[in-house]
mmCIF file of C-alpha atoms in Angstrom:
data_model
loop_
_atom_site.group_PDB
_atom_site.id
_atom_site.type_symbol
_atom_site.label_atom_id
_atom_site.label_comp_id
_atom_site.label_asym_id
_atom_site.label_seq_id
_atom_site.Cartn_x
_atom_site.Cartn_y
_atom_site.Cartn_z
ATOM 1 C CA MET A 269 78.237 17.858 8.973
ATOM 2 C CA VAL A 270 75.371 19.401 7.040
ATOM 3 C CA LEU A 271 72.509 17.413 5.583
ATOM 4 C CA ILE A 272 70.968 18.893 2.443
ATOM 5 C CA PHE A 273 67.692 17.366 1.305
ATOM 6 C CA LEU A 274 66.268 17.708 -2.199
ATOM 7 C CA LYS A 275 62.787 16.393 -3.012
ATOM 8 C CA LYS A 276 61.084 16.589 -6.369
ATOM 9 C CA ARG A 277 59.413 14.485 -9.038
ATOM 10 C CA VAL A 278 62.049 12.796 -11.127
ATOM 11 C CA MET A 279 63.074 14.721 -14.257
ATOM 12 C CA ALA A 280 65.219 13.899 -17.273
ATOM 13 C CA PHE A 281 68.502 14.365 -15.417
ATOM 14 C CA PHE A 282 67.689 12.450 -12.232
ATOM 15 C CA ALA A 283 66.446 8.898 -12.073
ATOM 16 C CA ALA A 284 66.756 5.858 -9.851
ATOM 17 C CA ILE A 285 66.482 2.084 -10.188
ATOM 18 C CA SER A 286 62.777 1.363 -10.184
ATOM 19 C CA ILE A 287 60.059 -0.877 -11.485
ATOM 20 C CA LEU A 288 56.770 0.916 -10.987
ATOM 21 C CA LEU A 289 53.700 -1.033 -9.928
ATOM 22 C CA SER A 290 51.764 -0.038 -13.042
ATOM 23 C CA THR A 291 54.491 -1.133 -15.461
ATOM 24 C CA SER A 292 55.141 -4.341 -13.519
ATOM 25 C CA VAL A 293 51.491 -5.307 -13.744
ATOM 26 C CA TYR A 294 51.487 -4.581 -17.462
ATOM 27 C CA ALA A 295 54.591 -6.692 -17.965
ATOM 28 C CA GLU A 296 53.058 -9.644 -16.135
ATOM 29 C CA GLN A 297 49.997 -9.452 -18.391
ATOM 30 C CA MET A 298 52.038 -9.260 -21.600
ATOM 31 C CA GLU A 299 51.482 -12.239 -23.851
ATOM 32 C CA LEU A 300 54.615 -13.694 -25.432
ATOM 33 C CA SER A 301 55.083 -16.798 -27.529
ATOM 34 C CA ALA A 302 58.402 -17.563 -25.785
ATOM 35 C CA GLN A 303 58.660 -20.323 -23.220
ATOM 36 C CA CYS A 304 61.496 -18.365 -21.571
ATOM 37 C CA ALA A 305 62.444 -14.715 -21.860
ATOM 38 C CA ALA A 306 64.546 -12.002 -20.251
ATOM 39 C CA LEU A 307 64.954 -8.278 -20.869
ATOM 40 C CA LEU A 308 68.089 -6.659 -19.442
ATOM 41 C CA CYS A 309 69.092 -3.006 -19.213
ATOM 42 C CA ALA A 310 72.761 -3.309 -20.161
ATOM 43 C CA ASP A 311 73.544 0.131 -18.731
ATOM 44 C CA THR A 312 72.454 -0.706 -15.183
ATOM 45 C CA GLY A 313 72.460 -4.507 -15.063
ATOM 46 C CA GLU A 314 68.768 -4.528 -14.079
ATOM 47 C CA PHE A 315 66.370 -7.139 -15.448
ATOM 48 C CA ILE A 316 63.092 -5.408 -16.232
ATOM 49 C CA TYR A 317 61.251 -8.444 -17.593
ATOM 50 C CA GLU A 318 61.605 -12.154 -16.833
ATOM 51 C CA LYS A 319 59.713 -15.283 -17.817
ATOM 52 C CA ASN A 320 61.181 -18.601 -16.672
ATOM 53 C CA ALA A 321 64.507 -16.784 -16.956
ATOM 54 C CA ASP A 322 66.576 -19.405 -15.103
ATOM 55 C CA SER A 323 65.235 -22.561 -16.780
ATOM 56 C CA HIS A 324 67.791 -24.773 -18.527
ATOM 57 C CA MET A 325 67.049 -24.620 -22.259
ATOM 58 C CA LEU A 326 68.557 -25.657 -25.565
ATOM 59 C CA ILE A 327 69.813 -22.456 -27.192
ATOM 60 C CA ALA A 328 70.716 -23.599 -30.739
ATOM 61 C CA SER A 329 72.955 -21.189 -32.676
ATOM 62 C CA THR A 330 72.827 -18.423 -30.090
ATOM 63 C CA THR A 331 75.626 -20.593 -28.665
ATOM 64 C CA LYS A 332 77.836 -18.827 -31.214
ATOM 65 C CA ILE A 333 77.711 -15.660 -29.078
ATOM 66 C CA MET A 334 79.998 -17.412 -26.603
ATOM 67 C CA THR A 335 82.059 -18.967 -29.390
ATOM 68 C CA ALA A 336 82.653 -15.539 -30.912
ATOM 69 C CA ILE A 337 83.834 -13.823 -27.749
ATOM 70 C CA VAL A 338 86.182 -16.684 -26.848
ATOM 71 C CA VAL A 339 87.707 -16.525 -30.336
ATOM 72 C CA ILE A 340 88.021 -12.729 -30.277
ATOM 73 C CA GLU A 341 89.805 -12.871 -26.931
ATOM 74 C CA SER A 342 92.061 -15.783 -27.976
ATOM 75 C CA CYS A 343 93.669 -14.731 -31.265
ATOM 76 C CA ASP A 344 94.274 -11.950 -33.769
ATOM 77 C CA LEU A 345 91.620 -11.237 -36.376
ATOM 78 C CA ASP A 346 94.081 -11.355 -39.279
ATOM 79 C CA GLU A 347 95.413 -14.838 -38.453
ATOM 80 C CA GLU A 348 94.889 -17.250 -41.355
ATOM 81 C CA VAL A 349 93.096 -20.571 -40.974
ATOM 82 C CA LEU A 350 93.629 -23.420 -43.468
ATOM 83 C CA ILE A 351 90.332 -25.274 -43.774
ATOM 84 C CA ASP A 352 90.288 -29.023 -43.139
ATOM 85 C CA THR A 353 87.861 -31.220 -45.069
ATOM 86 C CA GLU A 354 86.189 -32.487 -41.875
ATOM 87 C CA TRP A 355 85.245 -28.953 -40.862
ATOM 88 C CA CYS A 356 83.213 -28.508 -44.044
ATOM 89 C CA ASN A 357 80.877 -31.432 -43.368
ATOM 90 C CA ILE A 358 79.041 -30.179 -40.277
ATOM 91 C CA GLU A 359 75.254 -30.466 -40.479
ATOM 92 C CA GLY A 360 72.980 -27.445 -40.410
ATOM 93 C CA SER A 361 73.570 -23.873 -41.563
ATOM 94 C CA SER A 362 76.823 -23.164 -43.403
ATOM 95 C CA MET A 363 78.979 -20.432 -44.893
ATOM 96 C CA TYR A 364 80.170 -22.999 -47.467
ATOM 97 C CA LEU A 365 83.833 -23.203 -46.550
ATOM 98 C CA GLU A 366 86.131 -24.757 -49.150
ATOM 99 C CA ALA A 367 88.567 -27.412 -47.967
ATOM 100 C CA GLY A 368 92.186 -26.437 -48.563
ATOM 101 C CA LYS A 369 91.331 -22.754 -48.789
ATOM 102 C CA THR A 370 92.583 -20.143 -46.302
ATOM 103 C CA TYR A 371 90.311 -17.714 -44.451
ATOM 104 C CA THR A 372 91.122 -15.092 -41.852
ATOM 105 C CA VAL A 373 89.732 -15.366 -38.339
ATOM 106 C CA LEU A 374 87.657 -12.245 -39.012
ATOM 107 C CA GLU A 375 86.112 -13.783 -42.137
ATOM 108 C CA LEU A 376 85.203 -16.941 -40.221
ATOM 109 C CA LEU A 377 83.739 -14.930 -37.331
ATOM 110 C CA THR A 378 81.680 -12.894 -39.775
ATOM 111 C CA GLY A 379 80.334 -15.956 -41.567
ATOM 112 C CA MET A 380 79.596 -17.642 -38.249
ATOM 113 C CA MET A 381 77.617 -14.718 -36.798
ATOM 114 C CA ILE A 382 75.873 -13.385 -39.915
ATOM 115 C CA THR A 383 74.904 -16.572 -41.737
ATOM 116 C CA SER A 384 75.253 -18.852 -38.693
ATOM 117 C CA GLY A 385 77.888 -21.077 -40.275
ATOM 118 C CA ASN A 386 78.325 -24.262 -38.257
ATOM 119 C CA ASP A 387 81.343 -24.998 -40.448
ATOM 120 C CA ALA A 388 82.908 -21.660 -39.465
ATOM 121 C CA ALA A 389 82.278 -22.319 -35.765
ATOM 122 C CA THR A 390 83.927 -25.736 -36.060
ATOM 123 C CA ALA A 391 86.896 -24.354 -37.989
ATOM 124 C CA LEU A 392 87.530 -21.639 -35.409
ATOM 125 C CA ALA A 393 87.204 -24.040 -32.490
ATOM 126 C CA CYS A 394 89.568 -26.608 -34.004
ATOM 127 C CA TYR A 395 92.056 -23.934 -35.059
ATOM 128 C CA ILE A 396 92.284 -22.558 -31.518
ATOM 129 C CA SER A 397 91.986 -25.729 -29.419
ATOM 130 C CA GLY A 398 92.533 -28.673 -31.738
ATOM 131 C CA SER A 399 89.017 -30.054 -31.258
ATOM 132 C CA THR A 400 85.493 -28.844 -30.560
ATOM 133 C CA ALA A 401 85.493 -30.658 -27.206
ATOM 134 C CA ASP A 402 88.633 -28.869 -26.030
ATOM 135 C CA PHE A 403 87.247 -25.545 -27.250
ATOM 136 C CA ALA A 404 84.061 -26.194 -25.270
ATOM 137 C CA GLN A 405 86.228 -26.250 -22.145
ATOM 138 C CA LEU A 406 87.292 -22.678 -22.954
ATOM 139 C CA MET A 407 83.633 -21.743 -23.388
ATOM 140 C CA ASN A 408 82.725 -23.233 -20.015
ATOM 141 C CA SER A 409 85.645 -21.491 -18.345
ATOM 142 C CA LYS A 410 84.431 -18.187 -19.747
ATOM 143 C CA ALA A 411 80.905 -18.925 -18.548
ATOM 144 C CA GLN A 412 82.253 -19.583 -15.063
ATOM 145 C CA GLU A 413 84.322 -16.384 -15.183
ATOM 146 C CA LEU A 414 81.193 -14.387 -16.057
ATOM 147 C CA GLY A 415 79.155 -15.991 -13.294
ATOM 148 C CA LEU A 416 76.728 -17.797 -15.595
ATOM 149 C CA LYS A 417 75.101 -20.297 -13.255
ATOM 150 C CA ASN A 418 72.777 -22.135 -15.633
ATOM 151 C CA THR A 419 75.017 -22.623 -18.660
ATOM 152 C CA SER A 420 76.989 -25.539 -20.106
ATOM 153 C CA PHE A 421 78.605 -26.041 -23.518
ATOM 154 C CA GLU A 422 79.808 -29.144 -25.327
ATOM 155 C CA ASN A 423 80.211 -27.694 -28.831
ATOM 156 C CA PRO A 424 80.823 -24.284 -30.489
ATOM 157 C CA HIS A 425 77.914 -24.267 -32.963
ATOM 158 C CA GLY A 426 74.821 -25.016 -30.878
ATOM 159 C CA LEU A 427 73.642 -28.341 -32.266
ATOM 160 C CA ASP A 428 71.660 -30.194 -29.590
ATOM 161 C CA GLY A 429 73.558 -31.991 -26.845
ATOM 162 C CA GLU A 430 72.919 -33.238 -23.319
ATOM 163 C CA LYS A 431 75.480 -30.820 -21.881
ATOM 164 C CA GLN A 432 74.579 -27.963 -24.231
ATOM 165 C CA TYR A 433 72.203 -25.546 -22.536
ATOM 166 C CA SER A 434 71.782 -22.116 -21.018
ATOM 167 C CA SER A 435 69.056 -19.836 -19.665
ATOM 168 C CA ALA A 436 67.482 -16.581 -20.801
ATOM 169 C CA ARG A 437 69.124 -14.728 -17.917
ATOM 170 C CA ASP A 438 72.590 -16.129 -18.591
ATOM 171 C CA MET A 439 72.375 -15.383 -22.310
ATOM 172 C CA ALA A 440 71.401 -11.793 -21.568
ATOM 173 C CA LEU A 441 74.323 -11.358 -19.169
ATOM 174 C CA LEU A 442 76.724 -12.965 -21.649
ATOM 175 C CA THR A 443 75.520 -10.710 -24.448
ATOM 176 C CA ALA A 444 75.851 -7.573 -22.308
ATOM 177 C CA TYR A 445 79.504 -8.532 -21.773
ATOM 178 C CA CYS A 446 80.064 -9.248 -25.466
ATOM 179 C CA MET A 447 78.494 -5.985 -26.611
ATOM 180 C CA GLU A 448 81.225 -4.115 -24.732
ATOM 181 C CA ASN A 449 83.705 -5.590 -27.226
ATOM 182 C CA GLU A 450 84.050 -3.389 -30.315
ATOM 183 C CA VAL A 451 84.924 -6.234 -32.683
ATOM 184 C CA PHE A 452 81.962 -8.335 -31.571
ATOM 185 C CA ARG A 453 79.649 -5.331 -31.710
ATOM 186 C CA ASP A 454 80.702 -4.404 -35.251
ATOM 187 C CA ILE A 455 80.248 -7.934 -36.593
ATOM 188 C CA VAL A 456 76.762 -8.580 -35.221
ATOM 189 C CA ALA A 457 75.502 -5.187 -36.425
ATOM 190 C CA ARG A 458 76.337 -5.901 -40.074
ATOM 191 C CA LYS A 459 73.368 -6.537 -42.346
ATOM 192 C CA THR A 460 75.458 -8.048 -45.137
ATOM 193 C CA ALA A 461 79.054 -9.134 -45.681
ATOM 194 C CA ASP A 462 81.144 -10.057 -48.718
ATOM 195 C CA ILE A 463 83.548 -12.954 -48.145
ATOM 196 C CA GLY A 464 85.411 -14.052 -51.219
ATOM 197 C CA GLU A 465 82.939 -14.233 -54.075
ATOM 198 C CA LEU A 466 79.934 -14.758 -51.789
ATOM 199 C CA THR A 467 77.618 -12.179 -50.228
ATOM 200 C CA PHE A 468 75.975 -13.168 -46.945
ATOM 201 C CA VAL A 469 72.817 -11.616 -45.485
ATOM 202 C CA ASN A 470 72.339 -11.467 -41.715
ATOM 203 C CA HIS A 471 69.607 -13.814 -40.475
ATOM 204 C CA ASN A 472 68.568 -11.263 -37.836
ATOM 205 C CA LYS A 473 65.535 -9.538 -39.369
ATOM 206 C CA LEU A 474 65.306 -7.139 -36.446
ATOM 207 C CA LEU A 475 68.230 -5.213 -37.948
ATOM 208 C CA TRP A 476 65.790 -4.091 -40.639
ATOM 209 C CA ASN A 477 62.465 -4.140 -38.796
ATOM 210 C CA CYS A 478 63.142 -2.946 -35.237
ATOM 211 C CA GLU A 479 64.113 0.660 -34.534
ATOM 212 C CA GLY A 480 67.523 0.865 -32.876
ATOM 213 C CA CYS A 481 68.437 -2.834 -33.204
ATOM 214 C CA ILE A 482 72.219 -3.351 -33.282
ATOM 215 C CA GLY A 483 72.496 -7.199 -33.231
ATOM 216 C CA VAL A 484 72.857 -10.049 -32.057
ATOM 217 C CA LYS A 485 72.092 -13.704 -33.072
ATOM 218 C CA THR A 486 69.360 -16.071 -34.200
ATOM 219 C CA GLY A 487 69.111 -19.830 -33.677
ATOM 220 C CA TYR A 488 66.949 -22.829 -34.484
ATOM 221 C CA THR A 489 66.854 -26.575 -34.123
ATOM 222 C CA ILE A 490 63.755 -28.788 -34.039
ATOM 223 C CA ALA A 491 64.317 -29.570 -30.356
ATOM 224 C CA ALA A 492 65.251 -26.042 -29.271
ATOM 225 C CA GLY A 493 62.679 -24.235 -31.366
ATOM 226 C CA ARG A 494 63.330 -20.644 -32.377
ATOM 227 C CA THR A 495 65.901 -18.875 -30.183
ATOM 228 C CA LEU A 496 66.802 -15.214 -30.489
ATOM 229 C CA VAL A 497 69.094 -12.789 -28.711
ATOM 230 C CA SER A 498 68.941 -9.135 -29.727
ATOM 231 C CA CYS A 499 70.242 -5.767 -28.585
ATOM 232 C CA CYS A 500 68.445 -2.474 -29.092
ATOM 233 C CA GLU A 501 69.479 1.094 -28.322
ATOM 234 C CA ARG A 502 67.175 4.104 -28.170
ATOM 235 C CA ASN A 503 67.656 7.498 -26.541
ATOM 236 C CA GLY A 504 70.991 6.460 -25.064
ATOM 237 C CA MET A 505 69.594 3.361 -23.314
ATOM 238 C CA ARG A 506 70.683 -0.128 -24.332
ATOM 239 C CA LEU A 507 68.463 -3.167 -23.760
ATOM 240 C CA ILE A 508 69.172 -6.838 -24.425
ATOM 241 C CA CYS A 509 66.321 -9.250 -25.088
ATOM 242 C CA VAL A 510 66.450 -13.064 -25.048
ATOM 243 C CA THR A 511 63.645 -15.412 -26.056
ATOM 244 C CA LEU A 512 63.968 -19.215 -26.039
ATOM 245 C CA ASN A 513 61.573 -21.600 -27.772
ATOM 246 C CA ALA A 514 59.561 -18.685 -29.195
ATOM 247 C CA PRO A 515 57.494 -19.395 -32.333
ATOM 248 C CA ASP A 516 56.824 -15.663 -32.793
ATOM 249 C CA ASP A 517 60.205 -14.359 -31.647
ATOM 250 C CA TRP A 518 60.414 -11.289 -33.926
ATOM 251 C CA ASN A 519 57.185 -9.885 -32.542
ATOM 252 C CA ASP A 520 58.079 -10.929 -28.979
ATOM 253 C CA HIS A 521 61.225 -8.806 -29.135
ATOM 254 C CA MET A 522 59.589 -5.781 -30.755
ATOM 255 C CA LYS A 523 56.735 -5.905 -28.252
ATOM 256 C CA LEU A 524 59.127 -6.007 -25.289
ATOM 257 C CA TYR A 525 61.281 -3.193 -26.676
ATOM 258 C CA ASP A 526 58.349 -0.894 -27.443
ATOM 259 C CA TRP A 527 56.953 -1.431 -23.957
ATOM 260 C CA ALA A 528 60.264 -1.046 -22.124
ATOM 261 C CA PHE A 529 61.468 2.054 -23.959
ATOM 262 C CA SER A 530 58.149 3.776 -23.290
ATOM 263 C CA ALA A 531 57.991 2.702 -19.625
ATOM 264 C CA TYR A 532 61.582 3.410 -18.541
ATOM 265 C CA LYS A 533 64.136 6.159 -18.900
ATOM 266 C CA LEU A 534 67.880 6.245 -18.307
ATOM 267 C CA ALA A 535 69.742 9.047 -16.605
ATOM 268 C CA ALA A 536 72.880 9.476 -14.549
ATOM 269 C CA PHE A 537 75.096 11.410 -12.220
ATOM 270 C CA ARG A 538 78.242 12.053 -14.267
ATOM 271 C CA LYS A 539 81.550 13.080 -12.736
ATOM 272 C CA GLU A 540 82.106 15.748 -15.347
ATOM 273 C CA SER A 541 78.716 17.432 -14.856
ATOM 274 C CA PHE A 542 77.817 16.806 -11.196
ATOM 275 C CA LYS A 543 79.784 19.368 -9.174
ATOM 276 C CA ILE A 544 79.072 21.203 -5.915
ATOM 277 C CA GLN A 545 80.884 24.231 -4.552
ATOM 278 C CA ILE A 546 81.733 24.468 -0.841
ATOM 279 C CA PRO A 547 83.208 27.558 0.882
ATOM 280 C CA THR A 548 86.872 27.318 1.865
ATOM 281 C CA VAL A 549 88.910 28.997 4.590
ATOM 282 C CA SER A 550 92.634 29.866 4.672
ATOM 283 C CA GLY A 551 92.949 29.747 0.900
ATOM 284 C CA ILE A 552 93.146 31.948 -2.194
ATOM 285 C CA ASN A 553 89.908 30.595 -3.708
ATOM 286 C CA LYS A 554 86.646 31.207 -1.912
ATOM 287 C CA PHE A 555 85.213 27.839 -2.934
ATOM 288 C CA ALA A 556 86.305 24.230 -3.455
ATOM 289 C CA VAL A 557 84.715 21.829 -5.951
ATOM 290 C CA VAL A 558 83.248 18.493 -4.861
ATOM 291 C CA SER A 559 82.026 15.821 -7.284
ATOM 292 C CA ILE A 560 80.916 12.199 -7.203
ATOM 293 C CA GLU A 561 83.635 9.547 -7.149
ATOM 294 C CA ASN A 562 82.037 7.283 -9.784
ATOM 295 C CA ASP A 563 79.473 7.765 -12.510
ATOM 296 C CA THR A 564 76.130 6.383 -11.345
ATOM 297 C CA VAL A 565 73.430 5.321 -13.800
ATOM 298 C CA PHE A 566 69.763 4.966 -12.899
ATOM 299 C CA LEU A 567 66.705 3.397 -14.502
ATOM 300 C CA THR A 568 63.235 4.594 -13.609
ATOM 301 C CA GLY A 569 59.620 4.964 -14.598
ATOM 302 C CA SER A 570 58.061 8.318 -15.414
ATOM 303 C CA SER A 571 56.558 9.291 -12.041
ATOM 304 C CA THR A 572 58.834 7.941 -9.336
ATOM 305 C CA GLU A 573 59.396 9.992 -6.173
ATOM 306 C CA VAL A 574 63.114 10.541 -5.607
ATOM 307 C CA SER A 575 64.891 12.088 -2.611
ATOM 308 C CA ILE A 576 68.517 13.186 -2.785
ATOM 309 C CA GLU A 577 70.513 13.474 0.429
ATOM 310 C CA LEU A 578 73.907 15.208 0.448
ATOM 311 C CA GLU A 579 76.115 14.821 3.503
ATOM 312 C CA LEU A 580 78.751 17.571 3.382
ATOM 313 C CA PRO A 581 80.715 19.854 5.738
ATOM 314 C CA ARG A 582 79.805 23.558 5.982
ATOM 315 C CA PHE A 583 83.291 24.498 4.727
ATOM 316 C CA LEU A 584 86.658 23.038 3.739
ATOM 317 C CA PHE A 585 90.181 24.043 4.613
ATOM 318 C CA ALA A 586 92.321 25.002 1.620
ATOM 319 C CA GLY A 587 94.729 22.511 0.074
ATOM 320 C CA GLY A 588 92.529 19.472 -0.375
ATOM 321 C CA LEU A 589 93.883 16.492 -2.301
ATOM 322 C CA GLN A 590 92.195 15.434 -5.513
ATOM 323 C CA GLY A 591 90.102 12.316 -4.894
ATOM 324 C CA GLU A 592 89.917 12.886 -1.134
ATOM 325 C CA LYS A 593 86.541 11.863 0.291
ATOM 326 C CA ILE A 594 84.548 14.893 1.417
ATOM 327 C CA GLY A 595 81.032 13.540 1.860
ATOM 328 C CA VAL A 596 78.331 11.201 0.587
ATOM 329 C CA ILE A 597 75.371 11.414 -1.778
ATOM 330 C CA ARG A 598 72.412 9.079 -1.229
ATOM 331 C CA VAL A 599 69.528 8.532 -3.596
ATOM 332 C CA TYR A 600 66.230 7.301 -2.144
ATOM 333 C CA LEU A 601 63.460 5.755 -4.201
ATOM 334 C CA ASN A 602 60.079 6.187 -2.563
ATOM 335 C CA GLY A 603 61.847 6.459 0.779
ATOM 336 C CA GLU A 604 64.181 3.479 0.268
ATOM 337 C CA LEU A 605 67.912 3.796 -0.368
ATOM 338 C CA ALA A 606 68.648 3.054 -4.039
ATOM 339 C CA SER A 607 72.255 4.220 -4.359
ATOM 340 C CA GLU A 608 75.087 5.695 -2.323
ATOM 341 C CA GLU A 609 78.285 7.252 -3.685
ATOM 342 C CA ASN A 610 81.222 9.137 -2.198
ATOM 343 C CA LEU A 611 81.671 12.848 -2.851
ATOM 344 C CA VAL A 612 85.329 13.722 -3.425
ATOM 345 C CA TYR A 613 87.513 16.805 -3.809
ATOM 346 C CA THR A 614 87.888 17.725 -7.489
ATOM 347 C CA VAL A 615 90.430 19.995 -9.132
ATOM 348 C CA ASP A 616 88.562 22.007 -11.756
ATOM 349 C CA ASP A 617 90.099 25.287 -12.887
ATOM 350 C CA THR A 618 87.415 25.872 -15.508
ATOM 351 C CA ILE A 619 84.566 26.459 -13.047
ATOM 352 C CA ASP A 620 83.533 30.018 -12.378
ATOM 353 C CA MET A 621 83.015 29.682 -8.632
ATOM 354 C CA ALA A 622 81.369 33.039 -8.146
ATOM 355 C CA ASN A 623 78.616 32.298 -10.662
ATOM 356 C CA LYS A 624 78.104 28.587 -10.042
ATOM 357 C CA ALA A 625 74.440 27.856 -9.330
ATOM 358 C CA SER A 626 73.302 25.723 -6.427
ATOM 359 C CA ILE A 627 72.947 22.004 -7.015
ATOM 360 C CA ALA A 628 69.174 22.216 -6.690
ATOM 361 C CA GLU A 629 68.940 25.002 -9.232
ATOM 362 C CA ARG A 630 71.189 23.181 -11.704
ATOM 363 C CA MET A 631 69.419 19.860 -11.407
ATOM 364 C CA PHE A 632 65.808 20.913 -10.920
ATOM 365 C CA GLY A 633 65.647 24.479 -12.239
ATOM 366 C CA SER A 634 64.652 25.784 -8.813
ATOM 367 C CA LYS A 635 65.829 25.735 -5.181
ATOM 368 C CA PRO A 636 63.601 23.228 -3.329
ATOM 369 C CA TYR A 637 66.049 22.475 -0.539
ATOM 370 C CA TYR A 638 66.908 23.429 2.989
ATOM 371 C CA ILE A 639 69.961 23.006 5.192
ATOM 372 C CA SER A 640 69.916 21.630 8.721
ATOM 373 C CA GLY A 641 72.564 20.695 11.243
ATOM 374 C CA LYS A 642 75.447 22.505 12.917
#
């Protein structure tokens, strides 16, 4: 086997999972109003800021994030729901449902997420499960499925309860899952919605005031204080922020986003763009194409030292099978292994083998590498 080593300061294309000392220190010194907070990179699954992230907390109407995804995964959006009188009398915020009137599931979801209708949450829960208690069992099953370790639900709307709590970390992980759902994503990004004769305005002010904000949900009770979950996307990187019991939550979120987007960058090895040519013997083509088996995404600061190690044979015999493992790529962050992926045989008739540049030249614009081994 041949070991090829590439060493260079990280550039826009290459990055690796990292929290630099300077940015970590800054984050620790950041002053937030929130009792608990978490900031998650949804692309990599890395938490880049935490404050009491695993504490059990009341989460008020951010509960409806779980309610929404359970509903979306349980029924069709165009199903019609006949509103019962009891569902209209729930305390707190409301979308003003009319007893005896029919609404679609989509209309109820929209009113629940945009104007935080407790009546809509109750109607959806009772329509699907017969009661809010039975629906809460579905919510808890989903929490268990997602690996949420500090979460418990007893109702779909978020009014205070002894068994109604979550943590900043769990809410961030839940929201990352939900934002992969197109229906959920479209609803929480809406600034306004017309339902019947009423026009509702989203309670989430970050949709207007924070660059790149694409959702998600506000919440408040006297006991829980102000709770807020938001999602923001800039330069192809998606972050999710959660603050619990935060008197100044709007500014907390904008402060965390501005810091994180300036301190970290997102880049990746992509199967369609990361290709290496290796000489072949006993074949018509002079070269074979090798690529990574899976896309690999990295998060890094601006001055991290990255080493790339490619473990490959000097040549390949003709007739390789697509997907066959050929070698390994390892990414080291400041000398420590950050990621390892298989390199596999790739069928690619569009590549001009004779003119394909070396991996170092394509990735770094130069050839800072050497080959050792037999």
